[in-house]
Amino acid sequence: MNFPTKSVQEWTDYANTLTWPQAMVIDGKAQAAKDDSYVPLVTPRDGSTVTQVPYATSDELEQAVVAARRAFDEGPWPRMAPKQRKELMLAWVALMEQHRTELATMLSVEMGKPIADAWGIELRALINTYRWYAEMADKDLDEISPVGEDDLALITREPVGVVAVVTPWNFPLTLSAWKIAPALAVGCTVVHKPADLTPLTAVRIAELALEAGIPAGVLNVLPGRGSVIGKGLGLHRAIDSLAFTGSTEVGRAYMEYAAQSNLKRVWLELGGKSPNIILPDAPDLQTAIDTAAWGIFFNTGQMCTAPSRLIVHQDVADEVIAGVIKAAENYKPGDPFNPATKMGPLASSSRRAEVQAHVDRGLADGSTLALGGHSVELSAPLAGGAYYEPTVFINVNPDSALAQEEIFGPVLSVTTVKDDEEAIRVANNSDYGLAAGLWTANVSKVHRLARQIRAGTVWVNCYEEGDLTVPFGGFKLSGNGRDKSRHALDKYTELKTTYIKL
């Protein structure tokens, strides 16, 4: 399937034809919210209200958990042959492909992602993730331990049970798929709370699951407030495991909720303040420069792995800084419905205010603003959108808030270092450890420095590369557990030993 050729007006007209879900999905059925539990969905493209979102209350939360519990304890999903689960999930994937343009447009409306990225990157990731784990459903084998001819020791994996999935708005389809797909593949049932800003694409995907034949109660989706639905899932004793992507603050709260309730397993993918180290012997300095700019401005900087700390050797610092500033010209904020737009709005006006507060603090702390630093007001029909310009700070103190706090916007902080050792010290001077970049042509240096960087992923002479065969997750305050790859299955299974005397 090729990306549809449409003009801005054609994408706008198409978006106006969308039928938005008007209900949440509980126990295989669409369920309307209570009369006073609808919240406006405001698009950051122009600040307009698109539709009303049905918000769940504690009553719907209880219904969804009961449905998921019943589907796991009594239903066919965990009991059917893994091949059957695979076939149903693949039928679901086929529907996602069929509705790819619809889902991409909904996503672009909800959080402002450029339509080319929504269709070409996020929908590709969604479809590939569900297909990959569907194929894994009948390929994860159990074990027999060599205990001698008089005994038989079986080591089997069993689904953990009911899984709560709580996901953010920056890559809402990708990050939910990384959790829901492996959980369903091994036979768990799921209650999903999508982010407040991107709730209805999640509901639409659940509708497609029912159309594909996924049994009732297996996937329940509850738009709602974190203080009600998110907290309620964390405290609920019928939830066996919880997988969350979001802020470190909320991740801490989920650990506390688990301790206060049933000690459910909590898996966290949290914040990041990722370093990107460019050394003088980078194999292609221009590629390193272009990638540094792309990494911080892609998705308007709203990416947990965004290389927001550029650590550059003094011998190439001037050239790199000048190159990044020049490359930023390619990321002027624009209409997400324009296929040529590389950077759309931030996800909401409140997010834009938060980014501005970080920028103002960086100025007050003495960092040098080399580019940007302001909101952008576009003309009609985009007036009211949450646009922000690419921003670059130089001479940033590694201990400053600008270098330590996750901004989640198109804001790059640049620190110059004198040698490899200082680069590693600055890179590791963070409470986070999600990802890092390293640019050098020296193979020995690659191995030595990559081992010293405290991060779950180190990209060398590239950034954001990889596929579903490799795990993803962080060190330190960036979380625990791993999404993607076979390792993700560990979060949603229990190991059982059956020891038999023959």
Coordinates of N, CA, C and O in Angstrom, one line a residue, residues 128-243:
N128 N 3.3 -3.7 11.9 CA 4.4 -4.7 12.0 C 4.5 -5.3 13.3 O 4.8 -6.5 13.5
T129 N 4.2 -4.5 14.4 CA 4.3 -5.1 15.8 C 3.2 -6.1 16.0 O 3.5 -7.2 16.5
Y130 N 2.0 -5.9 15.6 CA 0.9 -6.9 15.8 C 1.2 -8.1 14.9 O 1.0 -9.2 15.4
R131 N 1.7 -7.9 13.7 CA 2.0 -9.1 12.9 C 3.1 -9.9 13.5 O 3.1 -11.1 13.5
W132 N 4.2 -9.2 14.0 CA 5.3 -9.9 14.5 C 4.9 -10.8 15.7 O 5.3 -12.0 15.8
Y133 N 4.2 -10.2 16.6 CA 3.8 -11.0 17.8 C 2.7 -12.0 17.5 O 2.6 -13.0 18.2
A134 N 1.9 -11.7 16.5 CA 1.0 -12.8 16.1 C 1.7 -14.0 15.6 O 1.4 -15.2 16.0
E135 N 2.8 -13.8 14.9 CA 3.6 -14.9 14.4 C 4.3 -15.6 15.5 O 4.7 -16.8 15.5
M136 N 4.6 -14.8 16.6 CA 5.3 -15.4 17.8 C 4.4 -16.3 18.6 O 4.9 -17.1 19.4
A137 N 3.1 -16.2 18.4 CA 2.2 -16.8 19.3 C 2.4 -18.3 19.4 O 2.3 -19.0 20.5
D138 N 2.7 -19.0 18.3 CA 2.9 -20.4 18.3 C 4.4 -20.8 18.1 O 4.7 -21.9 17.7
K139 N 5.3 -19.9 18.5 CA 6.7 -20.2 18.3 C 7.5 -20.1 19.6 O 8.7 -20.3 19.5
D140 N 6.9 -19.7 20.6 CA 7.6 -19.6 21.9 C 7.5 -20.9 22.6 O 6.4 -21.2 23.2
L141 N 8.6 -21.7 22.7 CA 8.5 -23.1 23.1 C 8.9 -23.2 24.6 O 9.6 -22.4 25.1
D142 N 8.3 -24.2 25.2 CA 8.6 -24.5 26.6 C 9.9 -25.3 26.7 O 10.5 -25.7 25.7
E143 N 10.3 -25.7 27.9 CA 11.6 -26.4 28.1 C 11.4 -27.7 28.9 O 10.4 -27.9 29.7
I144 N 12.3 -28.6 28.7 CA 12.5 -29.8 29.6 C 13.9 -29.7 30.2 O 14.9 -29.6 29.5
S145 N 13.9 -29.8 31.5 CA 15.2 -29.8 32.2 C 15.8 -31.2 32.2 O 15.1 -32.2 32.5
P146 N 17.1 -31.3 32.0 CA 17.8 -32.6 32.0 C 18.1 -33.1 33.5 O 19.1 -32.9 34.0
V147 N 17.1 -33.7 34.1 CA 17.2 -34.1 35.5 C 17.5 -35.6 35.7 O 17.5 -36.1 36.8
G148 N 17.6 -36.4 34.6 CA 17.9 -37.8 34.8 C 16.7 -38.6 34.2 O 15.6 -38.2 34.1
E149 N 17.0 -39.9 34.0 CA 16.0 -40.8 33.4 C 14.9 -41.2 34.3 O 13.8 -41.7 33.8
D150 N 15.0 -41.0 35.6 CA 13.9 -41.4 36.5 C 12.9 -40.2 36.8 O 12.0 -40.4 37.6
D151 N 13.2 -39.1 36.3 CA 12.4 -37.9 36.5 C 12.1 -37.1 35.2 O 12.8 -37.3 34.3
L152 N 11.1 -36.3 35.3 CA 10.8 -35.4 34.2 C 10.5 -34.0 34.7 O 9.6 -33.9 35.6
A153 N 11.2 -33.0 34.3 CA 11.0 -31.7 34.8 C 10.6 -30.8 33.6 O 11.3 -30.6 32.7
L154 N 9.4 -30.3 33.7 CA 8.8 -29.4 32.7 C 8.9 -28.0 33.1 O 8.5 -27.7 34.3
I155 N 9.3 -27.1 32.3 CA 9.4 -25.7 32.6 C 8.5 -25.0 31.5 O 8.8 -25.0 30.3
T156 N 7.3 -24.6 32.0 CA 6.3 -24.0 31.0 C 6.1 -22.5 31.3 O 6.2 -22.1 32.4
R157 N 5.7 -21.8 30.3 CA 5.3 -20.5 30.4 C 3.7 -20.4 30.3 O 3.1 -20.9 29.4
E158 N 3.2 -19.7 31.3 CA 1.7 -19.5 31.3 C 1.4 -18.0 31.3 O 2.2 -17.2 31.9
P159 N 0.3 -17.6 30.7 CA 0.0 -16.2 30.7 C -0.2 -15.7 32.1 O -0.8 -16.4 32.9
V160 N 0.2 -14.4 32.4 CA 0.2 -13.9 33.7 C -1.3 -13.6 34.2 O -1.6 -13.6 35.3
G161 N -2.1 -13.3 33.2 CA -3.5 -13.1 33.6 C -4.1 -11.8 32.9 O -3.9 -11.6 31.7
V162 N -4.7 -10.9 33.8 CA -5.2 -9.7 33.3 C -4.1 -8.6 33.3 O -3.5 -8.4 34.4
V163 N -3.9 -7.9 32.2 CA -2.9 -6.9 32.1 C -3.5 -5.6 31.9 O -4.3 -5.4 31.0
A164 N -3.1 -4.6 32.7 CA -3.5 -3.2 32.5 C -2.4 -2.6 31.7 O -1.2 -2.7 32.0
V165 N -2.8 -1.8 30.6 CA -1.8 -1.1 29.8 C -2.2 0.3 29.8 O -3.3 0.7 29.5
V166 N -1.2 1.2 30.1 CA -1.4 2.6 30.2 C -0.4 3.3 29.3 O 0.8 3.1 29.6
T167 N -0.8 4.0 28.3 CA 0.1 4.5 27.3 C 0.0 6.0 27.1 O -1.0 6.6 27.4
P168 N 1.1 6.6 26.5 CA 1.2 8.0 26.3 C 0.6 8.4 25.0 O 0.2 7.6 24.1
W169 N 0.8 9.7 24.7 CA 0.2 10.3 23.5 C 1.2 10.6 22.4 O 0.8 10.9 21.2
N170 N 2.5 10.4 22.6 CA 3.5 10.9 21.6 C 3.6 9.9 20.5 O 3.7 10.3 19.3
F171 N 3.6 8.6 20.8 CA 3.5 7.5 19.8 C 2.5 6.5 20.3 O 2.7 5.4 20.7
P172 N 1.2 7.0 20.3 CA 0.2 6.2 21.0 C -0.1 4.8 20.4 O -0.4 3.9 21.1
L173 N 0.0 4.7 19.1 CA -0.3 3.4 18.4 C 0.9 2.5 18.6 O 0.8 1.3 18.9
T174 N 2.1 3.0 18.4 CA 3.3 2.2 18.5 C 3.5 1.6 19.9 O 3.7 0.4 20.1
L175 N 3.4 2.5 20.9 CA 3.8 2.1 22.2 C 2.7 1.3 22.8 O 3.0 0.4 23.7
S176 N 1.4 1.4 22.4 CA 0.4 0.5 22.9 C 0.6 -0.9 22.3 O 0.4 -1.9 22.9
A177 N 0.9 -0.9 21.0 CA 1.2 -2.2 20.3 C 2.3 -2.9 21.0 O 2.2 -4.2 21.1
W178 N 3.4 -2.2 21.3 CA 4.5 -2.9 22.0 C 4.1 -3.7 23.2 O 4.8 -4.6 23.7
K179 N 3.0 -3.3 23.9 CA 2.6 -3.9 25.1 C 1.4 -4.8 24.9 O 1.4 -6.0 25.4
I180 N 0.4 -4.4 24.1 CA -0.8 -5.2 24.0 C -0.6 -6.4 23.1 O -1.0 -7.5 23.4
A181 N 0.2 -6.2 22.0 CA 0.4 -7.4 21.1 C 1.1 -8.6 21.8 O 0.6 -9.7 21.7
P182 N 2.2 -8.4 22.5 CA 2.8 -9.6 23.2 C 1.9 -10.1 24.3 O 1.8 -11.4 24.5
A183 N 1.2 -9.3 25.0 CA 0.3 -9.7 26.1 C -0.8 -10.6 25.5 O -1.1 -11.7 26.0
L184 N -1.4 -10.2 24.4 CA -2.5 -11.0 23.7 C -1.9 -12.3 23.1 O -2.5 -13.3 23.2
A185 N -0.7 -12.2 22.6 CA -0.1 -13.3 21.9 C 0.1 -14.5 22.8 O -0.1 -15.7 22.4
V186 N 0.4 -14.3 24.1 CA 0.6 -15.4 25.0 C -0.6 -15.8 25.7 O -0.6 -16.7 26.5
G187 N -1.8 -15.1 25.5 CA -3.0 -15.5 26.1 C -3.6 -14.7 27.2 O -4.6 -15.0 27.8
C188 N -3.0 -13.5 27.5 CA -3.5 -12.6 28.5 C -4.7 -11.8 27.9 O -4.9 -11.8 26.7
T189 N -5.4 -11.2 28.9 CA -6.5 -10.3 28.5 C -6.0 -8.9 29.0 O -5.2 -8.8 29.8
V190 N -6.6 -7.9 28.4 CA -6.1 -6.5 28.5 C -7.2 -5.5 28.8 O -8.3 -5.6 28.2
V191 N -6.9 -4.6 29.7 CA -7.6 -3.3 29.9 C -6.7 -2.2 29.6 O -5.6 -2.0 30.2
H192 N -7.0 -1.4 28.5 CA -6.1 -0.4 28.0 C -6.7 1.0 28.4 O -7.8 1.3 28.0
K193 N -5.8 1.8 29.0 CA -6.2 3.2 29.2 C -5.3 4.0 28.3 O -4.1 4.2 28.6
P194 N -5.8 4.6 27.2 CA -5.0 5.4 26.3 C -4.8 6.8 26.9 O -5.5 7.2 27.9
A195 N -3.9 7.6 26.4 CA -3.6 8.9 26.9 C -4.8 9.8 26.6 O -5.6 9.6 25.7
D196 N -4.9 10.8 27.5 CA -6.1 11.8 27.3 C -6.1 12.5 26.0 O -7.2 12.8 25.5
L197 N -4.9 12.7 25.4 CA -4.9 13.5 24.1 C -5.1 12.6 22.9 O -5.5 13.1 21.8
T198 N -5.0 11.3 23.0 CA -5.1 10.4 21.9 C -6.0 9.2 22.2 O -5.6 8.0 22.1
P199 N -7.2 9.4 22.7 CA -8.0 8.2 23.1 C -8.7 7.5 22.0 O -9.0 6.3 22.2
L200 N -9.1 8.1 21.0 CA -10.1 7.5 20.1 C -9.5 6.7 19.0 O -10.2 5.7 18.5
T201 N -8.2 6.9 18.7 CA -7.6 5.9 17.8 C -7.5 4.5 18.5 O -7.7 3.5 17.9
A202 N -7.3 4.5 19.8 CA -7.2 3.3 20.6 C -8.6 2.6 20.6 O -8.6 1.4 20.4
V203 N -9.6 3.4 20.7 CA -11.0 2.8 20.7 C -11.2 2.2 19.3 O -11.8 1.1 19.2
R204 N -10.8 2.9 18.3 CA -11.1 2.4 16.9 C -10.4 1.1 16.6 O -10.9 0.2 16.0
I205 N -9.1 1.0 17.1 CA -8.4 -0.2 16.9 C -9.1 -1.4 17.7 O -9.1 -2.5 17.2
A206 N -9.6 -1.1 18.9 CA -10.3 -2.2 19.6 C -11.6 -2.6 18.8 O -12.0 -3.7 18.8
E207 N -12.3 -1.6 18.2 CA -13.4 -2.0 17.3 C -13.0 -2.9 16.2 O -13.7 -3.9 15.9
L208 N -11.9 -2.7 15.6 CA -11.4 -3.6 14.6 C -11.0 -4.9 15.1 O -11.2 -5.9 14.4
A209 N -10.6 -5.0 16.4 CA -10.3 -6.3 17.0 C -11.5 -7.1 17.1 O -11.5 -8.3 16.8
L210 N -12.6 -6.5 17.5 CA -13.9 -7.2 17.6 C -14.4 -7.7 16.2 O -14.9 -8.8 16.0
E211 N -14.2 -6.8 15.2 CA -14.6 -7.2 13.8 C -13.7 -8.4 13.3 O -14.2 -9.2 12.6
A212 N -12.5 -8.5 13.8 CA -11.6 -9.6 13.4 C -12.0 -10.9 14.1 O -11.5 -11.9 13.7
G213 N -12.8 -10.8 15.1 CA -13.1 -12.0 15.9 C -12.4 -12.2 17.2 O -12.6 -13.3 17.8
I214 N -11.7 -11.2 17.7 CA -11.1 -11.3 19.0 C -12.3 -11.4 20.0 O -13.2 -10.6 20.0
P215 N -12.3 -12.4 20.9 CA -13.4 -12.6 21.8 C -13.7 -11.5 22.7 O -12.8 -10.7 23.1
A216 N -14.9 -11.4 23.1 CA -15.4 -10.3 24.1 C -14.5 -10.4 25.3 O -14.3 -11.5 25.9
G217 N -14.2 -9.2 25.9 CA -13.5 -9.1 27.1 C -12.0 -9.3 27.0 O -11.3 -9.0 28.0
V218 N -11.5 -9.7 25.9 CA -10.0 -9.8 25.7 C -9.3 -8.5 25.6 O -8.2 -8.3 26.2
L219 N -9.9 -7.5 24.9 CA -9.3 -6.2 24.8 C -10.4 -5.2 25.2 O -11.4 -5.0 24.4
N220 N -10.2 -4.5 26.3 CA -11.2 -3.4 26.7 C -10.4 -2.1 26.7 O -9.3 -2.0 27.1
V221 N -11.1 -1.0 26.2 CA -10.4 0.3 26.1 C -11.2 1.3 26.8 O -12.4 1.5 26.5
L222 N -10.6 2.0 27.8 CA -11.2 3.0 28.6 C -10.5 4.3 28.5 O -9.6 4.6 29.2
P223 N -11.0 5.2 27.7 CA -10.6 6.6 27.8 C -11.0 7.2 29.2 O -12.0 6.8 29.7
G224 N -10.2 8.0 29.7 CA -10.5 8.5 31.1 C -9.4 9.3 31.7 O -8.3 9.3 31.2
R225 N -9.6 9.8 32.8 CA -8.6 10.6 33.6 C -7.7 9.6 34.3 O -8.0 8.6 34.8
G226 N -6.4 10.1 34.3 CA -5.4 9.3 35.0 C -5.7 9.1 36.5 O -5.4 8.1 37.1
S227 N -6.3 10.2 37.1 CA -6.6 10.1 38.5 C -7.7 9.2 38.8 O -7.8 8.8 40.0
V228 N -8.5 8.8 37.8 CA -9.6 7.8 38.0 C -9.2 6.4 37.4 O -9.1 5.4 38.2
I229 N -9.0 6.4 36.1 CA -8.8 5.1 35.5 C -7.4 4.6 35.7 O -7.1 3.5 36.0
G230 N -6.4 5.5 35.5 CA -5.0 5.1 35.7 C -4.7 4.6 37.1 O -4.2 3.5 37.3
K231 N -5.1 5.4 38.0 CA -4.9 5.0 39.4 C -5.7 3.8 39.8 O -5.3 2.9 40.5
G232 N -7.0 3.8 39.3 CA -7.8 2.6 39.6 C -7.2 1.3 39.1 O -7.3 0.3 39.8
L233 N -6.6 1.3 37.9 CA -6.0 0.1 37.4 C -4.8 -0.3 38.3 O -4.6 -1.5 38.6
G234 N -4.1 0.7 38.7 CA -2.9 0.5 39.5 C -3.2 -0.2 40.9 O -2.5 -1.0 41.4
L235 N -4.4 0.2 41.4 CA -4.8 -0.3 42.7 C -5.6 -1.5 42.7 O -5.9 -2.2 43.7
H236 N -6.1 -1.9 41.5 CA -7.1 -3.0 41.4 C -6.5 -4.3 41.7 O -5.5 -4.7 41.1
R237 N -7.1 -5.1 42.6 CA -6.5 -6.4 42.9 C -6.7 -7.5 41.9 O -6.1 -8.5 42.0
A238 N -7.6 -7.2 40.9 CA -7.8 -8.2 39.9 C -6.9 -8.0 38.7 O -7.0 -8.8 37.7
I239 N -6.1 -7.0 38.7 CA -5.1 -6.8 37.7 C -3.8 -7.5 38.1 O -3.3 -7.3 39.2
D240 N -3.3 -8.4 37.3 CA -2.1 -9.2 37.6 C -0.8 -8.5 37.2 O 0.2 -8.8 37.8
S241 N -0.8 -7.7 36.2 CA 0.4 -7.0 35.7 C 0.0 -5.7 35.1 O -1.1 -5.6 34.5
L242 N 0.9 -4.7 35.2 CA 0.6 -3.4 34.6 C 1.8 -3.0 33.8 O 2.9 -3.0 34.4
A243 N 1.6 -2.5 32.6 CA 2.6 -2.0 31.7 C 2.3 -0.6 31.4 O 1.3 -0.2 30.9

